[in-house]
GROMACS .gro file of C-alpha atoms in nm:
model
  472
    1MET     CA    1   7.086  -1.350  15.136
    2ARG     CA    2   6.815  -1.104  15.222
    3TYR     CA    3   6.740  -1.295  15.590
    4VAL     CA    4   7.106  -1.237  15.644
    5ARG     CA    5   7.099  -0.872  15.545
    6ARG     CA    6   6.807  -0.779  15.728
    7GLY     CA    7   6.947  -0.951  16.029
    8LEU     CA    8   7.216  -0.756  15.988
    9ALA     CA    9   7.044  -0.444  15.951
   10LEU     CA   10   6.824  -0.534  16.268
   11LEU     CA   11   7.136  -0.580  16.499
   12LEU     CA   12   7.224  -0.245  16.385
   13SER     CA   13   6.904  -0.107  16.508
   14LEU     CA   14   6.956  -0.256  16.820
   15ILE     CA   15   7.326  -0.066  16.841
   16VAL     CA   16   7.111   0.270  16.728
   17LEU     CA   17   6.855   0.192  17.063
   18ILE     CA   18   7.210   0.178  17.281
   19SER     CA   19   7.345   0.453  17.116
   20LEU     CA   20   7.011   0.693  17.199
   21LEU     CA   21   7.052   0.527  17.553
   22SER     CA   22   7.360   0.649  17.603
   23SER     CA   23   7.268   0.997  17.476
   24ALA     CA   24   7.133   1.161  17.798
   25ALA     CA   25   7.324   1.390  17.991
   26ALA     CA   26   7.663   1.248  18.046
   27GLU     CA   27   7.610   1.381  18.475
   28VAL     CA   28   7.318   1.159  18.498
   29PRO     CA   29   7.358   0.870  18.261
   30PHE     CA   30   6.989   0.690  18.159
   31LEU     CA   31   7.163   0.370  18.158
   32GLN     CA   32   7.281   0.310  18.503
   33HIS     CA   33   7.538   0.018  18.458
   34ALA     CA   34   7.560   0.032  18.076
   35ASP     CA   35   7.672   0.388  18.015
   36GLY     CA   36   7.950   0.431  17.773
   37TRP     CA   37   7.926   0.077  17.613
   38MET     CA   38   7.985   0.204  17.273
   39PRO     CA   39   8.353   0.178  17.229
   40LEU     CA   40   8.317  -0.165  17.386
   41LEU     CA   41   8.033  -0.291  17.168
   42THR     CA   42   8.230  -0.205  16.839
   43GLY     CA   43   8.546  -0.309  16.956
   44MET     CA   44   8.475  -0.612  17.180
   45PRO     CA   45   8.527  -0.977  17.090
   46ALA     CA   46   8.166  -1.079  17.116
   47GLU     CA   47   7.850  -1.348  16.984
   48VAL     CA   48   7.550  -1.208  16.943
   49VAL     CA   49   7.256  -1.480  16.890
   50VAL     CA   50   6.951  -1.378  16.720
   51LYS     CA   51   6.641  -1.572  16.654
   52ALA     CA   52   6.323  -1.372  16.456
   53ASP     CA   53   5.938  -1.450  16.541
   54VAL     CA   54   5.800  -1.320  16.235
   55THR     CA   55   5.453  -1.162  16.349
   56SER     CA   56   5.401  -0.991  16.004
   57CYS     CA   57   5.553  -0.986  15.607
   58MET     CA   58   5.372  -0.766  15.363
   59PRO     CA   59   5.191  -0.847  15.123
   60TYR     CA   60   5.148  -1.218  15.266
   61ASP     CA   61   4.849  -1.310  15.414
   62GLU     CA   62   4.821  -1.506  15.744
   63GLU     CA   63   4.817  -1.823  15.548
   64ARG     CA   64   5.119  -1.736  15.344
   65LEU     CA   65   5.260  -1.604  15.664
   66ALA     CA   66   5.213  -1.925  15.847
   67MET     CA   67   5.401  -2.097  15.597
   68LEU     CA   68   5.722  -1.842  15.624
   69ARG     CA   69   5.715  -1.883  15.997
   70GLN     CA   70   5.782  -2.260  15.939
   71VAL     CA   71   6.079  -2.153  15.769
   72THR     CA   72   6.205  -1.884  15.999
   73ASP     CA   73   6.135  -2.102  16.326
   74GLU     CA   74   6.404  -2.327  16.208
   75LEU     CA   75   6.673  -2.047  16.149
   76THR     CA   76   6.915  -1.865  16.441
   77MET     CA   77   7.157  -1.609  16.315
   78ARG     CA   78   7.490  -1.661  16.487
   79ILE     CA   79   7.714  -1.345  16.450
   80ARG     CA   80   8.108  -1.342  16.591
   81THR     CA   81   8.319  -1.047  16.589
   82SER     CA   82   8.667  -0.983  16.727
   83GLY     CA   83   8.897  -0.740  16.607
   84GLU     CA   84   8.923  -0.718  16.215
   85GLU     CA   85   8.763  -1.086  16.222
   86GLY     CA   86   8.355  -1.139  16.215
   87SER     CA   87   8.149  -1.385  16.109
   88VAL     CA   88   7.816  -1.480  16.037
   89THR     CA   89   7.645  -1.838  16.070
   90ILE     CA   90   7.287  -1.930  15.946
   91LEU     CA   91   7.176  -2.259  16.163
   92VAL     CA   92   6.890  -2.442  16.016
   93GLY     CA   93   6.760  -2.649  16.349
   94ALA     CA   94   7.109  -2.722  16.503
   95THR     CA   95   7.307  -2.750  16.198
   96GLU     CA   96   7.532  -2.469  16.101
   97ALA     CA   97   7.436  -2.446  15.760
   98MET     CA   98   7.620  -2.165  15.612
   99THR     CA   99   7.924  -1.933  15.768
  100MET     CA  100   8.015  -1.582  15.594
  101ALA     CA  101   8.372  -1.497  15.745
  102VAL     CA  102   8.597  -1.156  15.689
  103ARG     CA  103   8.922  -1.049  15.820
  104GLY     CA  104   9.030  -0.728  15.707
  105ARG     CA  105   9.045  -0.705  15.295
  106GLU     CA  106   8.916  -1.108  15.252
  107ALA     CA  107   8.660  -1.306  15.273
  108GLN     CA  108   8.572  -1.668  15.342
  109LEU     CA  109   8.278  -1.881  15.243
  110SER     CA  110   8.221  -2.220  15.429
  111PHE     CA  111   8.057  -2.404  15.094
  112MET     CA  112   8.353  -2.292  14.913
  113SER     CA  113   8.578  -2.428  15.181
  114GLN     CA  114   8.897  -2.455  14.986
  115MET     CA  115   8.996  -2.115  14.889
  116SER     CA  116   8.983  -1.718  15.042
  117PHE     CA  117   8.862  -1.426  14.824
  118ALA     CA  118   9.028  -1.069  14.882
  119ALA     CA  119   8.971  -0.777  14.743
  120GLY     CA  120   9.100  -0.414  14.814
  121ASP     CA  121   8.760  -0.306  14.920
  122ASP     CA  122   8.434  -0.495  15.078
  123PRO     CA  123   8.559  -0.839  14.958
  124MET     CA  124   8.244  -0.994  15.069
  125GLY     CA  125   8.013  -0.717  14.900
  126LYS     CA  126   8.203  -0.821  14.567
  127LEU     CA  127   8.132  -1.188  14.607
  128LEU     CA  128   7.735  -1.090  14.729
  129GLY     CA  129   7.720  -0.883  14.415
  130GLY     CA  130   7.612  -0.571  14.660
  131SER     CA  131   7.758  -0.397  14.895
  132THR     CA  132   7.775  -0.521  15.271
  133ALA     CA  133   7.821  -0.175  15.407
  134PHE     CA  134   7.578  -0.051  15.711
  135SER     CA  135   7.542   0.302  15.838
  136MET     CA  136   7.331   0.400  16.106
  137PRO     CA  137   6.945   0.422  15.965
  138TYR     CA  138   6.797   0.779  15.885
  139GLY     CA  139   7.096   0.998  15.936
  140LEU     CA  140   7.190   0.886  16.281
  141SER     CA  141   7.539   0.883  16.376
  142ALA     CA  142   7.653   0.750  16.690
  143GLU     CA  143   7.878   1.013  16.776
  144ALA     CA  144   7.559   1.221  16.808
  145GLU     CA  145   7.517   1.167  17.180
  146THR     CA  146   7.827   1.386  17.187
  147LEU     CA  147   7.659   1.708  17.075
  148LEU     CA  148   7.483   1.836  17.360
  149GLU     CA  149   7.731   1.722  17.630
  150ASP     CA  150   7.975   1.899  17.421
  151GLY     CA  151   7.767   2.187  17.390
  152TRP     CA  152   7.710   2.199  17.733
  153THR     CA  153   8.104   2.195  17.824
  154LEU     CA  154   8.167   2.463  17.579
  155LEU     CA  155   7.863   2.714  17.648
  156LEU     CA  156   8.025   2.670  18.016
  157ALA     CA  157   8.359   2.749  17.894
  158LEU     CA  158   8.273   3.047  17.686
  159GLU     CA  159   8.172   3.260  17.987
  160GLU     CA  160   8.516   3.391  18.080
  161PRO     CA  161   8.647   3.429  17.748
  162LEU     CA  162   8.354   3.651  17.612
  163ALA     CA  163   8.289   3.831  17.967
  164GLU     CA  164   8.494   4.171  17.775
  165TYR     CA  165   8.178   4.154  17.476
  166GLY     CA  166   7.894   4.083  17.763
  167ASN     CA  167   7.620   4.338  17.920
  168ARG     CA  168   7.498   4.134  18.257
  169LYS     CA  169   7.186   4.268  18.398
  170ASN     CA  170   6.969   4.132  18.674
  171VAL     CA  171   6.610   3.969  18.585
  172ARG     CA  172   6.341   3.779  18.749
  173THR     CA  173   6.210   3.550  18.485
  174ALA     CA  174   6.057   3.219  18.475
  175ILE     CA  175   6.229   2.999  18.193
  176THR     CA  176   5.903   2.756  18.108
  177ASP     CA  177   5.989   2.406  18.245
  178MET     CA  178   6.380   2.522  18.292
  179GLY     CA  179   6.350   2.726  18.635
  180LEU     CA  180   6.368   3.091  18.731
  181ALA     CA  181   6.653   3.287  18.553
  182ARG     CA  182   6.828   3.575  18.794
  183THR     CA  183   7.044   3.709  18.543
  184CYS     CA  184   7.074   3.762  18.162
  185THR     CA  185   7.394   3.850  17.970
  186ASP     CA  186   7.388   3.985  17.633
  187TYR     CA  187   7.748   3.919  17.470
  188ALA     CA  188   7.787   4.082  17.089
  189ILE     CA  189   8.107   4.044  16.893
  190SER     CA  190   8.101   4.338  16.636
  191ALA     CA  191   8.180   4.251  16.246
  192ASN     CA  192   8.548   4.390  16.267
  193LYS     CA  193   8.632   4.154  16.589
  194VAL     CA  194   8.419   3.868  16.385
  195ASP     CA  195   8.780   3.656  16.319
  196ILE     CA  196   8.818   3.664  16.716
  197LEU     CA  197   8.499   3.415  16.758
  198LEU     CA  198   8.611   3.077  16.550
  199PRO     CA  199   8.946   3.040  16.754
  200MET     CA  200   8.773   3.086  17.080
  201LEU     CA  201   8.520   2.815  17.014
  202LEU     CA  202   8.780   2.582  16.901
  203ASP     CA  203   8.972   2.656  17.201
  204ASN     CA  204   8.760   2.554  17.455
  205CYS     CA  205   8.517   2.266  17.283
  206PRO     CA  206   8.626   1.932  17.367
  207GLU     CA  207   8.736   1.698  17.084
  208GLY     CA  208   8.463   1.544  16.903
  209TRP     CA  209   8.211   1.566  16.636
  210LEU     CA  210   8.082   1.920  16.754
  211ARG     CA  211   8.447   2.034  16.737
  212GLU     CA  212   8.469   1.910  16.377
  213ILE     CA  213   8.147   2.098  16.304
  214LEU     CA  214   8.278   2.413  16.411
  215SER     CA  215   8.587   2.403  16.270
  216GLY     CA  216   8.427   2.370  15.928
  217LEU     CA  217   8.261   2.740  15.996
  218THR     CA  218   8.329   3.077  15.856
  219PHE     CA  219   8.143   3.360  16.055
  220SER     CA  220   8.067   3.687  15.933
  221GLY     CA  221   7.905   4.012  16.023
  222LYS     CA  222   7.806   4.097  16.412
  223GLN     CA  223   7.720   3.770  16.617
  224THR     CA  224   7.516   3.794  16.915
  225LEU     CA  225   7.449   3.525  17.217
  226ARG     CA  226   7.199   3.589  17.508
  227VAL     CA  227   7.251   3.353  17.804
  228TYR     CA  228   6.975   3.356  18.103
  229ARG     CA  229   7.132   3.194  18.387
  230ASP     CA  230   6.992   3.086  18.750
  231GLU     CA  231   7.073   3.222  19.089
  232ASN     CA  232   7.391   2.967  19.081
  233GLY     CA  233   7.504   3.126  18.741
  234VAL     CA  234   7.369   2.754  18.589
  235PRO     CA  235   7.233   2.846  18.222
  236LEU     CA  236   6.856   2.796  18.157
  237ARG     CA  237   6.845   2.913  17.850
  238MET     CA  238   7.082   3.039  17.534
  239GLU     CA  239   7.013   3.209  17.206
  240TYR     CA  240   7.273   3.266  16.912
  241ASN     CA  241   7.231   3.509  16.608
  242GLY     CA  242   7.437   3.553  16.337
  243THR     CA  243   7.580   3.450  15.992
  244CYS     CA  244   7.794   3.146  15.961
  245GLY     CA  245   7.814   2.815  15.776
  246PRO     CA  246   8.073   2.652  15.571
  247GLU     CA  247   8.287   2.847  15.314
  248GLY     CA  248   8.025   2.975  15.023
  249ASN     CA  249   7.738   2.849  15.191
  250LEU     CA  250   7.643   3.100  15.481
  251ARG     CA  251   7.304   3.071  15.646
  252THR     CA  252   7.127   3.323  15.853
  253VAL     CA  253   7.115   3.097  16.157
  254LYS     CA  254   6.894   3.151  16.492
  255LEU     CA  255   6.970   2.872  16.776
  256VAL     CA  256   6.741   2.835  17.064
  257TRP     CA  257   6.871   2.596  17.347
  258ARG     CA  258   6.690   2.586  17.673
  259MET     CA  259   6.846   2.360  17.915
  260ARG     CA  260   6.803   2.169  18.242
  261ARG     CA  261   7.008   2.035  18.498
  262ASP     CA  262   6.933   1.956  18.897
  263ASP     CA  263   6.763   1.695  19.058
  264VAL     CA  264   6.416   1.732  18.928
  265ALA     CA  265   6.508   1.672  18.548
  266TYR     CA  266   6.807   1.680  18.293
  267ARG     CA  267   6.582   1.880  18.010
  268ASP     CA  268   6.716   1.981  17.646
  269GLU     CA  269   6.486   2.190  17.375
  270VAL     CA  270   6.664   2.272  17.060
  271THR     CA  271   6.541   2.473  16.753
  272LEU     CA  272   6.746   2.558  16.485
  273THR     CA  273   6.675   2.759  16.155
  274SER     CA  274   6.954   2.818  15.904
  275PRO     CA  275   6.776   2.977  15.590
  276ALA     CA  276   7.060   3.034  15.302
  277LYS     CA  277   7.184   3.424  15.270
  278SER     CA  278   7.051   3.347  14.921
  279GLY     CA  279   6.852   3.066  14.755
  280THR     CA  280   6.591   2.842  14.917
  281ASN     CA  281   6.830   2.564  15.073
  282LYS     CA  282   6.773   2.573  15.476
  283ASN     CA  283   6.854   2.307  15.761
  284ASN     CA  284   6.566   2.296  16.028
  285LEU     CA  285   6.569   2.106  16.360
  286GLU     CA  286   6.322   2.119  16.651
  287PHE     CA  287   6.479   1.870  16.948
  288GLU     CA  288   6.337   1.807  17.285
  289ARG     CA  289   6.415   1.495  17.559
  290VAL     CA  290   6.397   1.499  17.926
  291LEU     CA  291   6.519   1.237  18.169
  292THR     CA  292   6.349   1.203  18.493
  293LYS     CA  293   6.303   0.955  18.781
  294ASN     CA  294   5.924   0.844  18.828
  295LYS     CA  295   5.746   0.739  19.123
  296GLN     CA  296   5.884   0.419  19.116
  297GLY     CA  297   6.259   0.480  19.130
  298ALA     CA  298   6.287   0.446  18.738
  299TRP     CA  299   6.466   0.645  18.534
  300GLU     CA  300   6.224   0.807  18.214
  301LEU     CA  301   6.381   0.896  17.878
  302GLU     CA  302   6.139   1.086  17.682
  303GLY     CA  303   6.195   1.323  17.361
  304SER     CA  304   6.108   1.369  16.975
  305PHE     CA  305   6.270   1.543  16.688
  306THR     CA  306   6.196   1.664  16.348
  307TYR     CA  307   6.515   1.767  16.091
  308THR     CA  308   6.409   1.924  15.771
  309VAL     CA  309   6.685   1.984  15.462
  310VAL     CA  310   6.603   2.153  15.165
  311ALA     CA  311   6.893   2.144  14.938
  312ASP     CA  312   6.820   2.244  14.534
  313LYS     CA  313   6.452   2.276  14.615
  314GLN     CA  314   6.428   1.885  14.759
  315THR     CA  315   6.308   1.832  15.101
  316THR     CA  316   6.411   1.555  15.277
  317THR     CA  317   6.263   1.528  15.652
  318ARG     CA  318   6.344   1.296  15.951
  319LYS     CA  319   6.176   1.247  16.239
  320GLY     CA  320   6.137   1.057  16.545
  321ASP     CA  321   6.017   1.005  16.891
  322PHE     CA  322   6.153   0.812  17.202
  323SER     CA  323   5.960   0.682  17.522
  324LEU     CA  324   6.194   0.466  17.781
  325VAL     CA  325   6.209   0.348  18.077
  326ASN     CA  326   6.526   0.184  18.296
  327ALA     CA  327   6.362   0.004  18.620
  328ALA     CA  328   6.772  -0.083  18.685
  329THR     CA  329   6.857  -0.340  18.971
  330ASP     CA  330   7.180  -0.335  19.168
  331SER     CA  331   7.365  -0.518  18.833
  332ALA     CA  332   7.174  -0.427  18.510
  333ASP     CA  333   6.980  -0.208  18.346
  334VAL     CA  334   6.627  -0.312  18.192
  335VAL     CA  335   6.529  -0.148  17.971
  336THR     CA  336   6.169  -0.091  17.781
  337GLY     CA  337   5.992   0.109  17.561
  338GLU     CA  338   5.988   0.245  17.217
  339VAL     CA  339   6.183   0.452  16.957
  340THR     CA  340   6.018   0.553  16.642
  341LEU     CA  341   6.236   0.669  16.366
  342GLN     CA  342   6.086   0.816  16.022
  343GLN     CA  343   6.213   0.994  15.679
  344LYS     CA  344   6.080   1.137  15.393
  345LEU     CA  345   6.336   1.126  15.081
  346PRO     CA  346   6.245   1.401  14.784
  347GLY     CA  347   5.988   1.241  14.593
  348GLN     CA  348   5.834   1.058  14.854
  349ASP     CA  349   5.446   1.040  14.919
  350ALA     CA  350   5.458   0.941  15.286
  351PHE     CA  351   5.713   0.842  15.541
  352ASP     CA  352   5.895   0.549  15.591
  353GLY     CA  353   6.045   0.404  15.919
  354VAL     CA  354   6.118   0.161  16.147
  355ARG     CA  355   5.989   0.111  16.524
  356ILE     CA  356   6.186  -0.043  16.790
  357ALA     CA  357   6.068  -0.167  17.146
  358PRO     CA  358   6.312  -0.323  17.374
  359GLU     CA  359   6.294  -0.526  17.661
  360MET     CA  360   6.603  -0.620  17.693
  361THR     CA  361   6.839  -0.673  18.006
  362LEU     CA  362   7.189  -0.514  17.997
  363SER     CA  363   7.484  -0.673  18.247
  364ALA     CA  364   7.829  -0.736  18.247
  365GLU     CA  365   8.050  -1.021  18.290
  366ASN     CA  366   8.389  -0.955  18.393
  367GLY     CA  367   8.371  -0.651  18.269
  368SER     CA  368   8.253  -0.703  17.914
  369PRO     CA  369   7.894  -0.646  17.792
  370VAL     CA  370   7.591  -0.874  17.790
  371ILE     CA  371   7.270  -0.838  17.686
  372THR     CA  372   6.983  -1.067  17.673
  373GLY     CA  373   6.595  -1.030  17.590
  374SER     CA  374   6.416  -0.914  17.293
  375VAL     CA  375   6.350  -0.633  17.064
  376THR     CA  376   6.037  -0.622  16.853
  377VAL     CA  377   6.110  -0.479  16.490
  378SER     CA  378   5.871  -0.337  16.282
  379THR     CA  379   5.902  -0.155  15.950
  380LEU     CA  380   5.659   0.143  15.846
  381ASN     CA  381   5.511   0.301  15.552
  382GLY     CA  382   5.320   0.653  15.669
  383LYS     CA  383   5.101   0.467  15.993
  384ASP     CA  384   5.094   0.107  15.807
  385VAL     CA  385   5.322  -0.174  15.997
  386LEU     CA  386   5.462  -0.354  15.680
  387ASP     CA  387   5.708  -0.618  15.832
  388SER     CA  388   5.740  -0.701  16.240
  389ALA     CA  389   5.952  -0.914  16.377
  390VAL     CA  390   6.029  -1.034  16.728
  391LEU     CA  391   6.397  -1.076  16.787
  392HIS     CA  392   6.525  -1.245  17.056
  393ILE     CA  393   6.892  -1.177  17.110
  394GLY     CA  394   7.182  -1.299  17.368
  395MET     CA  395   7.540  -1.123  17.316
  396TYR     CA  396   7.793  -1.245  17.524
  397PRO     CA  397   8.159  -1.207  17.524
  398PHE     CA  398   8.354  -1.437  17.282
  399ALA     CA  399   8.699  -1.619  17.282
  400GLY     CA  400   8.736  -1.857  16.984
  401VAL     CA  401   8.861  -1.891  16.622
  402ILE     CA  402   8.710  -1.708  16.351
  403TRP     CA  403   8.875  -1.714  16.080
  404GLN     CA  404   9.013  -2.037  15.887
  405GLU     CA  405   9.360  -2.047  15.671
  406ARG     CA  406   9.330  -2.147  15.340
  407GLU     CA  407   9.577  -2.212  15.120
  408GLU     CA  408   9.418  -2.057  14.760
  409VAL     CA  409   9.358  -1.689  14.817
  410ILE     CA  410   9.162  -1.550  14.468
  411ASP     CA  411   9.209  -1.187  14.416
  412LEU     CA  412   8.876  -1.044  14.294
  413ASP     CA  413   9.024  -0.729  14.202
  414GLN     CA  414   9.201  -0.925  13.909
  415LEU     CA  415   8.921  -1.100  13.792
  416SER     CA  416   8.706  -0.976  13.457
  417ALA     CA  417   8.383  -0.863  13.482
  418GLU     CA  418   8.264  -1.177  13.330
  419GLU     CA  419   8.449  -1.390  13.573
  420LEU     CA  420   8.353  -1.174  13.830
  421ALA     CA  421   7.945  -1.247  13.716
  422VAL     CA  422   8.040  -1.596  13.700
  423LEU     CA  423   8.192  -1.648  14.081
  424GLN     CA  424   7.830  -1.449  14.168
  425ALA     CA  425   7.626  -1.698  14.016
  426ASP     CA  426   7.824  -1.934  14.190
  427VAL     CA  427   7.788  -1.807  14.511
  428THR     CA  428   7.417  -1.745  14.511
  429TYR     CA  429   7.363  -2.112  14.375
  430GLY     CA  430   7.595  -2.234  14.666
  431ALA     CA  431   7.403  -2.051  14.907
  432ALA     CA  432   7.061  -2.168  14.831
  433VAL     CA  433   7.209  -2.532  14.831
  434SER     CA  434   7.376  -2.457  15.192
  435LEU     CA  435   6.990  -2.323  15.309
  436VAL     CA  436   6.698  -2.439  15.110
  437ARG     CA  437   6.839  -2.815  15.083
  438PRO     CA  438   6.893  -2.855  15.491
  439LEU     CA  439   6.543  -2.679  15.501
  440ILE     CA  440   6.374  -2.928  15.313
  441MET     CA  441   6.546  -3.211  15.476
  442LEU     CA  442   6.422  -3.044  15.824
  443LEU     CA  443   6.095  -3.006  15.712
  444GLY     CA  444   6.001  -3.261  15.516
  445ASP     CA  445   5.653  -3.248  15.329
  446THR     CA  446   5.539  -2.974  15.572
  447ALA     CA  447   5.795  -2.720  15.366
  448ASP     CA  448   5.478  -2.547  15.242
  449TRP     CA  449   5.683  -2.210  15.152
  450PHE     CA  450   5.901  -2.403  14.903
  451PHE     CA  451   5.671  -2.661  14.772
  452ARG     CA  452   5.314  -2.436  14.774
  453ASP     CA  453   5.187  -2.511  14.397
  454MET     CA  454   5.409  -2.785  14.325
  455LEU     CA  455   5.294  -3.137  14.224
  456PRO     CA  456   5.368  -3.415  14.451
  457GLU     CA  457   5.624  -3.585  14.173
  458GLN     CA  458   5.826  -3.233  14.174
  459ILE     CA  459   5.824  -3.268  14.566
  460GLN     CA  460   5.942  -3.580  14.554
  461ARG     CA  461   6.241  -3.524  14.303
  462ILE     CA  462   6.363  -3.210  14.500
  463THR     CA  463   6.306  -3.433  14.831
  464ASP     CA  464   6.500  -3.707  14.716
  465ALA     CA  465   6.774  -3.495  14.583
  466ALA     CA  466   6.841  -3.313  14.929
  467ASN     CA  467   6.838  -3.670  15.081
  468ILE     CA  468   7.142  -3.770  14.830
  469VAL     CA  469   7.325  -3.449  14.899
  470VAL     CA  470   7.310  -3.509  15.289
  471LEU     CA  471   7.412  -3.873  15.249
  472GLU     CA  472   7.696  -3.761  15.031
   0.00000   0.00000   0.00000
């Protein structure tokens, strides 16, 4: 089960990566052919085949790692999704050893072929004895890509409704890396008019995550906004200062956003500080990214972020950096580079994290996404690499049957704790039989991972038992 869970988590890392790639400025996306794929990836009928080449696995030494590779080299994961249906199949060699399938609130296991299982929530998780829900790692959200784009739209849209509160003056101010500002406008909304601000923001903000955030804010006291614009009226820098936050959790907020949108580069640098009006709570963010085209004509996307949250005197820090290149062809995006995501939770001495290094080609087949190539995924503790594997991935459109109708359906919610525990033990045993026995048959006497430290007669008994099962 650990192999299945890790495989799904690593596949999720691929989805996170594609989400990040899509997050460049909407006017000039980093992905030239696969831009806007996220809704397709989460809803399209697809088959993903993943094979792992394990290069390190703590705490194993080289000898033990070589034994592990004997096993993982024979394993392939196949994931199929279509609407509310999905399945994960583990292949041992060319044999489908085990399949887990889900449809809505029902689940199936190939080694319990006469029945399905139902539950009000996460039926597969109940069968496996733990949640199968996956979320974006390290607090990331697939919707995060919209924040800057919607923020840019909002900033442009506010110029007219804020005009009566603004004082504009001509300047000649160089905004480092962004351009030459020719005007600076200071907007001020007094405390007795602060109630106009939230409706103004919501009226001009696109639907999405940013609008949801704004809708939950309360503004208090005087609010100020300063915007530097170039000779064409395009914003280069904005700075907001004011008191706002969720009801009962007001913060002294300073937000500085430096931006560039031209044929030289698309660049964003964001600094946010938001200490609580009382107490030590705060949320601080440092973020930067830049999208440029190199001398070879390939798009380069680079950046980093650090997000620190202090709540009830407990500190959580998340950080990351990315450096990616898209040497796109006429029909496909060809992406290489590296993304590192890390976090340090309260009580931890060091950051843990993941490093994702793609060598992927993203194209389309009859309008549906196709992904081929590999992604090297490494887990980190501080600067040390714990586990690392090269995932060889093929993702293609899928048209076929996932769910098999069965006569008997067991309602897991109606089982007692003791009955559920017995069923979970049966599932664990069934999974072990389904996976281990075909592996032993395939590997034979070279199955060092299973047979190390066993006596020859013990190895023979296990091999004989596997032969009996296969012959039956």
